[in-house]
One Martini backbone bead per residue (centre of mass of N, CA, C, O) as a GRO file, in nm:
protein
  126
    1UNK     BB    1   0.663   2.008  -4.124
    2UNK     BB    2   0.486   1.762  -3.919
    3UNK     BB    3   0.543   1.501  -3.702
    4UNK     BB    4   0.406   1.288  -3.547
    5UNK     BB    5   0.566   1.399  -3.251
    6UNK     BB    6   0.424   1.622  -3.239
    7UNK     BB    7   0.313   1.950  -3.114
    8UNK     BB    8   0.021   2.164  -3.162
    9UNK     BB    9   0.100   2.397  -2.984
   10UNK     BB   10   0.069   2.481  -2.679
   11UNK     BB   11   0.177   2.447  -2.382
   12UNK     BB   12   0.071   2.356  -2.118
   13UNK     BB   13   0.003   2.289  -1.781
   14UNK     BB   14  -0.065   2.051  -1.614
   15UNK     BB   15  -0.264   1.886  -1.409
   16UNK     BB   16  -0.229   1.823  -1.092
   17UNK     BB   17  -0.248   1.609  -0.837
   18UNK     BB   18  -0.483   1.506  -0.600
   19UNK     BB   19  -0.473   1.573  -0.307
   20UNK     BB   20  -0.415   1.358  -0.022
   21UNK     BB   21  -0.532   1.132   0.269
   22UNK     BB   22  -0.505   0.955   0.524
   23UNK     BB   23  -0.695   0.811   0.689
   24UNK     BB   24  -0.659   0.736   1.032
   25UNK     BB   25  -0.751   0.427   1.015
   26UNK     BB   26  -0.540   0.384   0.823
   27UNK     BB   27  -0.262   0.457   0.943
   28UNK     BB   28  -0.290   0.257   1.125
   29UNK     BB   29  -0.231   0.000   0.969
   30UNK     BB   30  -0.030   0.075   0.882
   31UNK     BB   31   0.184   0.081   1.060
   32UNK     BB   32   0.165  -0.208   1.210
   33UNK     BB   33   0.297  -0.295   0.943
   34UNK     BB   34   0.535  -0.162   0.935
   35UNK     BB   35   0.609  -0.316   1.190
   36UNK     BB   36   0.615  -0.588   1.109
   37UNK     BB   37   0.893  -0.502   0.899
   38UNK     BB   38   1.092  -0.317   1.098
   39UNK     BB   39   0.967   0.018   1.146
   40UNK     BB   40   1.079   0.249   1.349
   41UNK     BB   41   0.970   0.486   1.134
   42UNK     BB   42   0.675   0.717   1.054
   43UNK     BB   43   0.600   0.911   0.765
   44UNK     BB   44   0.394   1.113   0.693
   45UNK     BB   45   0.279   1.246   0.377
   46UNK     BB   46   0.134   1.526   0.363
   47UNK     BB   47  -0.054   1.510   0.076
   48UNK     BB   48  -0.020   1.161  -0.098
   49UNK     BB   49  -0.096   0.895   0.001
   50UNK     BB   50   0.175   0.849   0.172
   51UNK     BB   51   0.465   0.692   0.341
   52UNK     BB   52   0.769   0.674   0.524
   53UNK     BB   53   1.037   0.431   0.595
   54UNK     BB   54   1.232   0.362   0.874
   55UNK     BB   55   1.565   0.173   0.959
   56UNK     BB   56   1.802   0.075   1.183
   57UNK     BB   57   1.958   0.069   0.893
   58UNK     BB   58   1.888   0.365   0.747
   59UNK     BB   59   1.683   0.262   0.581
   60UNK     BB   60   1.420   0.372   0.297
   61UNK     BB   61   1.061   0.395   0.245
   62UNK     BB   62   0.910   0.549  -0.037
   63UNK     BB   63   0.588   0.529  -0.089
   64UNK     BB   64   0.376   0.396   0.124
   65UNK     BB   65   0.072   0.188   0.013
   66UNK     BB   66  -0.082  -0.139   0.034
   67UNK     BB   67  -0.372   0.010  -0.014
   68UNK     BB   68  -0.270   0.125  -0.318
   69UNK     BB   69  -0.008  -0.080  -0.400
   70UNK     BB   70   0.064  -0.354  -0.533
   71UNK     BB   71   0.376  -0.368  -0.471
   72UNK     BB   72   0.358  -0.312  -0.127
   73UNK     BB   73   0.189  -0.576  -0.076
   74UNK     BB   74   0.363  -0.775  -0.214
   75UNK     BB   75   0.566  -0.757  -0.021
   76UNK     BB   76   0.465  -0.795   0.229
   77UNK     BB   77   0.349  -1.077   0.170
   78UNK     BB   78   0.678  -1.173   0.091
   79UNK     BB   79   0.802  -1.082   0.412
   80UNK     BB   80   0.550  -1.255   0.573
   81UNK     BB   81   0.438  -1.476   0.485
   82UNK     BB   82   0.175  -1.515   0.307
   83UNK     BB   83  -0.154  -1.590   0.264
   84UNK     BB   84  -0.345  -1.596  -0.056
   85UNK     BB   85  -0.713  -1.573  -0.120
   86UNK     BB   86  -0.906  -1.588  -0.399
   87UNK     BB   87  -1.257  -1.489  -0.428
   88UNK     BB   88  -1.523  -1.419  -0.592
   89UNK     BB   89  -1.595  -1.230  -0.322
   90UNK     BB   90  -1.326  -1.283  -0.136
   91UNK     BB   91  -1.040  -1.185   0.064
   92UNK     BB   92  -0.766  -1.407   0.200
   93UNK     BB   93  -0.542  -1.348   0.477
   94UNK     BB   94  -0.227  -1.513   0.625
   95UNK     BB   95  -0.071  -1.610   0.892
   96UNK     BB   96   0.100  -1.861   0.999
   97UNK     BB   97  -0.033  -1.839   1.268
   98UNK     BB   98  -0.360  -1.816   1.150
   99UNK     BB   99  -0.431  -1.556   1.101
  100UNK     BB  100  -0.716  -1.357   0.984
  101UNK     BB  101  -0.819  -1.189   0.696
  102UNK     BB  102  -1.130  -1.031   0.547
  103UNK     BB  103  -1.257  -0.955   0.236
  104UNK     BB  104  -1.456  -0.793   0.056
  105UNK     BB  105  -1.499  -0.706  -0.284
  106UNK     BB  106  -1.731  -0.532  -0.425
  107UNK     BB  107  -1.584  -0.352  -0.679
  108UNK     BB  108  -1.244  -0.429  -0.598
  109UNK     BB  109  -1.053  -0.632  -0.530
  110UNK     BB  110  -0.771  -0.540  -0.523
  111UNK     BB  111  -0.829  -0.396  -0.263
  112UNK     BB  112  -0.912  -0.613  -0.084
  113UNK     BB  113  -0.613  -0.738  -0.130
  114UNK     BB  114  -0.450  -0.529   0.024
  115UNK     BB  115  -0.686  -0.521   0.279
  116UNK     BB  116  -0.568  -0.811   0.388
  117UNK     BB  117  -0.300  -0.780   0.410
  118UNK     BB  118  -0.244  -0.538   0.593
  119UNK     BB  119  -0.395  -0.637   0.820
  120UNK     BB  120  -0.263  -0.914   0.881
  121UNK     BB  121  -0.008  -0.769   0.955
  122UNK     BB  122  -0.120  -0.614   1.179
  123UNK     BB  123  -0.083  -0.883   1.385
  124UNK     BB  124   0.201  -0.867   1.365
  125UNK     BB  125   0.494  -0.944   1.556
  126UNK     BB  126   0.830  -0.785   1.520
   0.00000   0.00000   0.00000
């Protein structure tokens, strides 16, 4: 008898995740941004789509990459006090001293709102 939890067949092994690659035009802003937040050490990961960063104190963030994770913007956003403003059209973020950052929202807010918040990251003076 098969209980609802089981799998029926052999299992294959699943096909793995399609390995990807930073453009280099996105690692300047990551970096800089990275700077903004006080990383001594930026570390690219090739065919990951992400860098890991070192901080003076030893610390580091393993898996960053505020343009495709939302989790990674918003620690940014709110380590730099951003002001992020989301538009109908289009999203600004905005740091303390007036820098401001505008992204067309085209068919993707959310991606938008990532890449708008890394660029004006990435005006700030660390």
């Amino acid at each position: 008898m098969m209980m609802d939890n089981e799998i029926d067949g052999d299992m294959e092994e699943l096909p793995g995740q399609p390995r990807v690659d930073v453009p280099e035009s996105d690692l300047i802003l990551l970096q800089r941004a990275a700077h903004a937040i006080g990383a001594v050490r930026f570390e690219v990961v090739v065919g990951e789509g992400y860098v890991n960063l070192h901080f003076a104190d030893g610390s580091v963030i393993h898996s960053w990459n505020p343009l495709m994770f939302n989790g990674d913007a918003l620690d940014l956003a709110v380590r730099l006090r951003l002001e992020i403003y989301i538009h109908e059209h289009d999203t600004s973020a905005m740091t303390s001293d007036r820098k401001l950052a505008n992204e067309p929202h085209g068919g993707d807010a959310g991606a938008a709102t990532r890449r708008a918040i890394t660029r004006v990251a990435g005006e700030i003076e660390s």
